[in-house]
Amino acid sequence: EVQLVESGGGLVKPGGSLRLSCAASGFTFSTYSMNWVRQAPGKGLEWVSSISSSSRYIYYRDSVKGRFTISRDNAKNSLYLQMNSLRAEDTAVYYCGREVGTGSYIEYWGQGTLVTVS
Amino acid sequence: EVVMTQSPATLSVSPGERGTLSCRASQSVSSDLAWYQQKPGQAPRLLIYDASTRATGVPARFSASGSGTEFTLTISSLQSEDFAVYYCQQYNNWPPKTFGQGTKVEIK
């Protein structure tokens, strides 16, 4: 069974940093591209970042470029999101997701971790 | 950036009735479109990919169609567990991968 478990969320002051983790199990993590998607309270879904299986290809939405860094450790079956210079508008539940192939839809989602910037 | 627009914002349907949700892209996304269902307090769940293919385990009452800029998700006979928010997402022209703003399907 595919499982994605996010952790690392919490309350942080504006300008602060936080590192999110996503522990993957139930599949061969090293062969799948992964994503971070966020959802502000009461709002819709917003794609944040993607990383290919080998970390060769990395993409970000414009609003987080230069502040967020996506990475992965295939030996540890883990995905990360380092978030620096946090702003109030970064407040959201952050989901990790496994996509099919490269540059496609998200087939499996974690349960999310809440980041509050205040 | 491809803008995805969903309509209506809220769909009020009686159980057993048919519900039709729309998603429009600001430019062609071919058939690179997915639909997700999200219930309160839960993560999204993949329903449809490649515009019309049901994901594993998705009931046959969910069907979808469209290509280019116009897409439709139909729930043939709404069950109590189908009342949720539905999002479309394009993955043709990215980054960024873009989602619609969602359609809430509520009990009439």
Short mmCIF file of C-alpha atoms in Angstrom, two decimals:
data_model
loop_
_atom_site.label_atom_id
_atom_site.label_comp_id
_atom_site.label_asym_id
_atom_site.label_seq_id
_atom_site.Cartn_x
_atom_site.Cartn_y
_atom_site.Cartn_z
CA GLU A 1 0.00 0.00 0.00
CA VAL A 2 1.33 3.41 -0.98
CA GLN A 3 1.77 5.68 2.03
CA LEU A 4 2.97 9.27 2.17
CA VAL A 5 3.32 10.83 5.61
CA GLU A 6 4.19 14.51 5.94
CA SER A 7 5.72 16.07 9.02
CA GLY A 8 7.47 19.23 10.10
CA GLY A 9 4.64 21.71 10.00
CA GLY A 10 3.99 24.20 12.77
CA LEU A 11 3.77 27.84 13.78
CA VAL A 12 6.56 30.11 12.58
CA LYS A 13 7.04 33.88 12.55
CA PRO A 14 7.21 35.84 9.29
CA GLY A 15 10.72 35.64 7.91
CA GLY A 16 11.34 32.33 9.62
CA SER A 17 12.17 28.91 8.22
CA LEU A 18 10.68 25.46 8.33
CA ARG A 19 11.60 22.12 6.79
CA LEU A 20 8.85 19.74 5.77
CA SER A 21 9.43 16.04 5.28
CA CYS A 22 7.44 13.37 3.51
CA ALA A 23 8.16 9.73 4.31
CA ALA A 24 7.21 7.37 1.51
CA SER A 25 6.52 3.65 1.69
CA GLY A 26 4.81 0.91 -0.28
CA PHE A 27 6.47 1.69 -3.61
CA THR A 28 9.89 2.17 -5.19
CA PHE A 29 10.36 5.81 -4.24
CA SER A 30 13.44 6.33 -6.40
CA THR A 31 11.49 5.78 -9.62
CA TYR A 32 8.79 8.42 -9.14
CA SER A 33 8.64 12.18 -9.49
CA MET A 34 7.20 13.90 -6.43
CA ASN A 35 5.33 17.11 -5.75
CA TRP A 36 4.37 19.53 -3.02
CA VAL A 37 0.88 21.04 -3.23
CA ARG A 38 -0.57 23.44 -0.68
CA GLN A 39 -4.01 24.58 0.37
CA ALA A 40 -4.57 27.79 2.30
CA PRO A 41 -7.36 27.65 4.90
CA GLY A 42 -10.72 27.52 3.14
CA LYS A 43 -9.10 27.89 -0.29
CA GLY A 44 -8.29 25.72 -3.28
CA LEU A 45 -5.28 23.64 -4.23
CA GLU A 46 -2.05 25.28 -5.37
CA TRP A 47 0.92 23.41 -6.84
CA VAL A 48 4.20 24.44 -5.21
CA SER A 49 7.07 22.36 -6.55
CA SER A 50 8.07 19.17 -8.36
CA ILE A 51 11.21 17.05 -8.41
CA SER A 52 12.06 14.24 -10.79
CA SER A 53 13.08 10.79 -9.62
CA SER A 54 16.80 11.50 -9.86
CA SER A 55 16.50 15.14 -8.75
CA ARG A 56 17.68 16.20 -12.19
CA TYR A 57 14.58 18.27 -12.92
CA ILE A 58 13.19 20.66 -10.31
CA TYR A 59 10.42 23.20 -10.75
CA TYR A 60 8.78 25.83 -8.54
CA ARG A 61 5.89 28.20 -8.75
CA ASP A 62 7.06 31.78 -9.11
CA SER A 63 5.88 32.92 -5.69
CA VAL A 64 8.21 30.50 -3.88
CA LYS A 65 11.26 30.63 -6.17
CA GLY A 66 14.35 31.66 -4.26
CA ARG A 67 12.67 30.95 -0.91
CA PHE A 68 11.72 27.26 -1.07
CA THR A 69 13.96 24.32 -1.96
CA ILE A 70 12.65 20.88 -2.82
CA SER A 71 14.93 17.89 -2.39
CA ARG A 72 14.78 14.16 -1.92
CA ASP A 73 16.84 11.35 -0.43
CA ASN A 74 16.11 8.18 -2.35
CA ALA A 75 18.11 6.09 0.12
CA LYS A 76 15.78 7.26 2.89
CA ASN A 77 12.58 7.23 0.78
CA SER A 78 12.02 10.83 1.76
CA LEU A 79 10.97 14.09 0.15
CA TYR A 80 11.71 17.49 1.67
CA LEU A 81 10.68 21.10 1.34
CA GLN A 82 12.95 23.69 2.91
CA MET A 83 10.98 26.90 3.34
CA ASN A 84 12.81 30.13 4.11
CA SER A 85 11.71 33.76 4.37
CA LEU A 86 8.20 32.60 5.15
CA ARG A 87 5.30 34.97 4.63
CA ALA A 88 1.76 35.04 5.98
CA GLU A 89 0.52 33.99 2.54
CA ASP A 90 2.49 30.73 2.83
CA THR A 91 0.09 29.62 5.57
CA ALA A 92 -1.48 26.40 4.30
CA VAL A 93 -1.73 22.66 4.59
CA TYR A 94 1.15 21.23 2.58
CA TYR A 95 0.59 17.91 0.83
CA CYS A 96 3.21 15.72 -0.76
CA GLY A 97 2.11 13.76 -3.77
CA ARG A 98 3.43 11.06 -6.06
CA GLU A 99 2.90 11.63 -9.72
CA VAL A 100 2.68 9.21 -12.59
CA GLY A 101 5.55 9.53 -15.00
CA THR A 102 7.02 13.00 -15.26
CA GLY A 103 4.95 16.10 -15.49
CA SER A 104 1.55 14.61 -14.91
CA TYR A 105 -1.21 14.21 -12.37
CA ILE A 106 -0.84 13.27 -8.70
CA GLU A 107 -1.91 9.71 -8.11
CA TYR A 108 -1.31 9.47 -4.37
CA TRP A 109 -1.46 12.18 -1.71
CA GLY A 110 -0.30 12.37 1.88
CA GLN A 111 -2.59 13.60 4.64
CA GLY A 112 -0.89 16.99 4.81
CA THR A 113 0.91 19.08 7.40
CA LEU A 114 -0.20 22.55 8.49
CA VAL A 115 2.18 25.47 8.27
CA THR A 116 1.07 28.67 9.98
CA VAL A 117 3.06 31.85 9.48
CA SER A 118 2.05 34.41 12.07
CA GLU B 1 0.12 30.31 -16.98
CA VAL B 2 -2.91 28.22 -17.93
CA VAL B 3 -5.93 29.41 -15.96
CA MET B 4 -8.49 26.76 -15.10
CA THR B 5 -12.04 27.94 -14.46
CA GLN B 6 -14.64 25.66 -12.90
CA SER B 7 -18.37 26.11 -12.90
CA PRO B 8 -20.59 26.30 -11.06
CA ALA B 9 -18.92 27.26 -7.80
CA THR B 10 -21.60 25.31 -5.93
CA LEU B 11 -23.83 22.58 -7.30
CA SER B 12 -26.90 21.65 -5.26
CA VAL B 13 -28.14 18.18 -6.12
CA SER B 14 -30.54 15.72 -4.52
CA PRO B 15 -29.25 12.21 -3.79
CA GLY B 16 -29.86 9.97 -6.78
CA GLU B 17 -29.80 12.84 -9.23
CA ARG B 18 -27.21 13.54 -11.89
CA GLY B 19 -24.56 16.17 -11.38
CA THR B 20 -22.51 17.82 -14.10
CA LEU B 21 -19.39 19.87 -13.37
CA SER B 22 -17.45 21.94 -15.90
CA CYS B 23 -13.84 22.95 -16.23
CA ARG B 24 -12.49 25.35 -18.82
CA ALA B 25 -8.83 26.01 -19.67
CA SER B 26 -7.58 29.39 -20.87
CA GLN B 27 -5.68 27.60 -23.64
CA SER B 28 -5.65 24.08 -24.99
CA VAL B 29 -4.35 21.43 -22.58
CA SER B 30 -5.10 18.56 -24.98
CA SER B 31 -6.32 15.68 -22.79
CA ASP B 32 -3.86 16.38 -19.98
CA LEU B 33 -6.51 16.95 -17.36
CA ALA B 34 -7.25 15.31 -14.02
CA TRP B 35 -10.19 15.53 -11.62
CA TYR B 36 -9.84 15.19 -7.85
CA GLN B 37 -12.38 14.82 -5.07
CA GLN B 38 -11.75 16.34 -1.64
CA LYS B 39 -13.86 15.82 1.46
CA PRO B 40 -13.59 18.07 4.52
CA GLY B 41 -10.42 17.44 6.51
CA GLN B 42 -9.10 14.96 3.96
CA ALA B 43 -6.46 14.97 1.26
CA PRO B 44 -7.57 15.14 -2.37
CA ARG B 45 -8.27 11.84 -4.11
CA LEU B 46 -7.59 11.22 -7.79
CA LEU B 47 -10.78 10.39 -9.71
CA ILE B 48 -9.99 10.89 -13.38
CA TYR B 49 -6.82 11.31 -15.42
CA ASP B 50 -6.10 11.94 -19.09
CA ALA B 51 -9.49 13.69 -19.22
CA SER B 52 -11.61 10.55 -19.21
CA THR B 53 -9.87 7.58 -17.56
CA ARG B 54 -11.17 6.57 -14.15
CA ALA B 55 -8.53 5.96 -11.52
CA THR B 56 -8.34 2.60 -9.78
CA GLY B 57 -11.30 1.97 -7.51
CA VAL B 58 -13.39 4.91 -8.73
CA PRO B 59 -17.05 3.91 -9.17
CA ALA B 60 -18.49 3.78 -12.67
CA ARG B 61 -21.02 6.49 -11.80
CA PHE B 62 -18.15 8.96 -12.30
CA SER B 63 -17.47 9.74 -15.93
CA ALA B 64 -15.58 12.52 -17.63
CA SER B 65 -15.06 13.86 -21.10
CA GLY B 66 -13.53 16.70 -23.05
CA SER B 67 -10.33 17.83 -24.69
CA GLY B 68 -8.67 21.07 -25.60
CA THR B 69 -10.28 23.71 -23.41
CA GLU B 70 -13.63 22.25 -22.32
CA PHE B 71 -14.04 19.40 -19.87
CA THR B 72 -16.92 17.81 -17.98
CA LEU B 73 -17.19 15.55 -14.95
CA THR B 74 -20.52 13.77 -14.56
CA ILE B 75 -21.78 11.90 -11.53
CA SER B 76 -24.67 9.84 -12.82
CA SER B 77 -26.52 9.21 -9.57
CA LEU B 78 -25.19 11.09 -6.58
CA GLN B 79 -24.60 9.08 -3.44
CA SER B 80 -24.17 10.54 0.04
CA GLU B 81 -20.42 9.94 -0.10
CA ASP B 82 -20.09 12.01 -3.29
CA PHE B 83 -20.88 15.32 -1.63
CA ALA B 84 -17.49 17.00 -1.63
CA VAL B 85 -15.38 19.57 -3.48
CA TYR B 86 -14.11 18.66 -6.93
CA TYR B 87 -11.02 20.16 -8.57
CA CYS B 88 -9.71 19.93 -12.10
CA GLN B 89 -5.98 20.22 -12.83
CA GLN B 90 -4.05 20.56 -16.06
CA TYR B 91 -0.62 19.07 -16.60
CA ASN B 92 -0.06 19.93 -20.24
CA ASN B 93 1.61 23.32 -20.01
CA TRP B 94 3.67 23.70 -16.85
CA PRO B 95 5.16 24.90 -14.63
CA PRO B 96 2.99 25.76 -12.98
CA LYS B 97 0.56 22.87 -12.83
CA THR B 98 -2.71 24.68 -12.29
CA PHE B 99 -5.92 23.75 -10.54
CA GLY B 100 -9.40 25.11 -10.93
CA GLN B 101 -10.90 26.90 -7.95
CA GLY B 102 -13.16 23.95 -7.19
CA THR B 103 -16.85 23.06 -7.37
CA LYS B 104 -18.62 22.21 -4.14
CA VAL B 105 -21.30 19.56 -4.60
CA GLU B 106 -23.83 19.91 -1.80
CA ILE B 107 -27.04 18.21 -0.83
CA LYS B 108 -30.12 19.98 -2.13
#
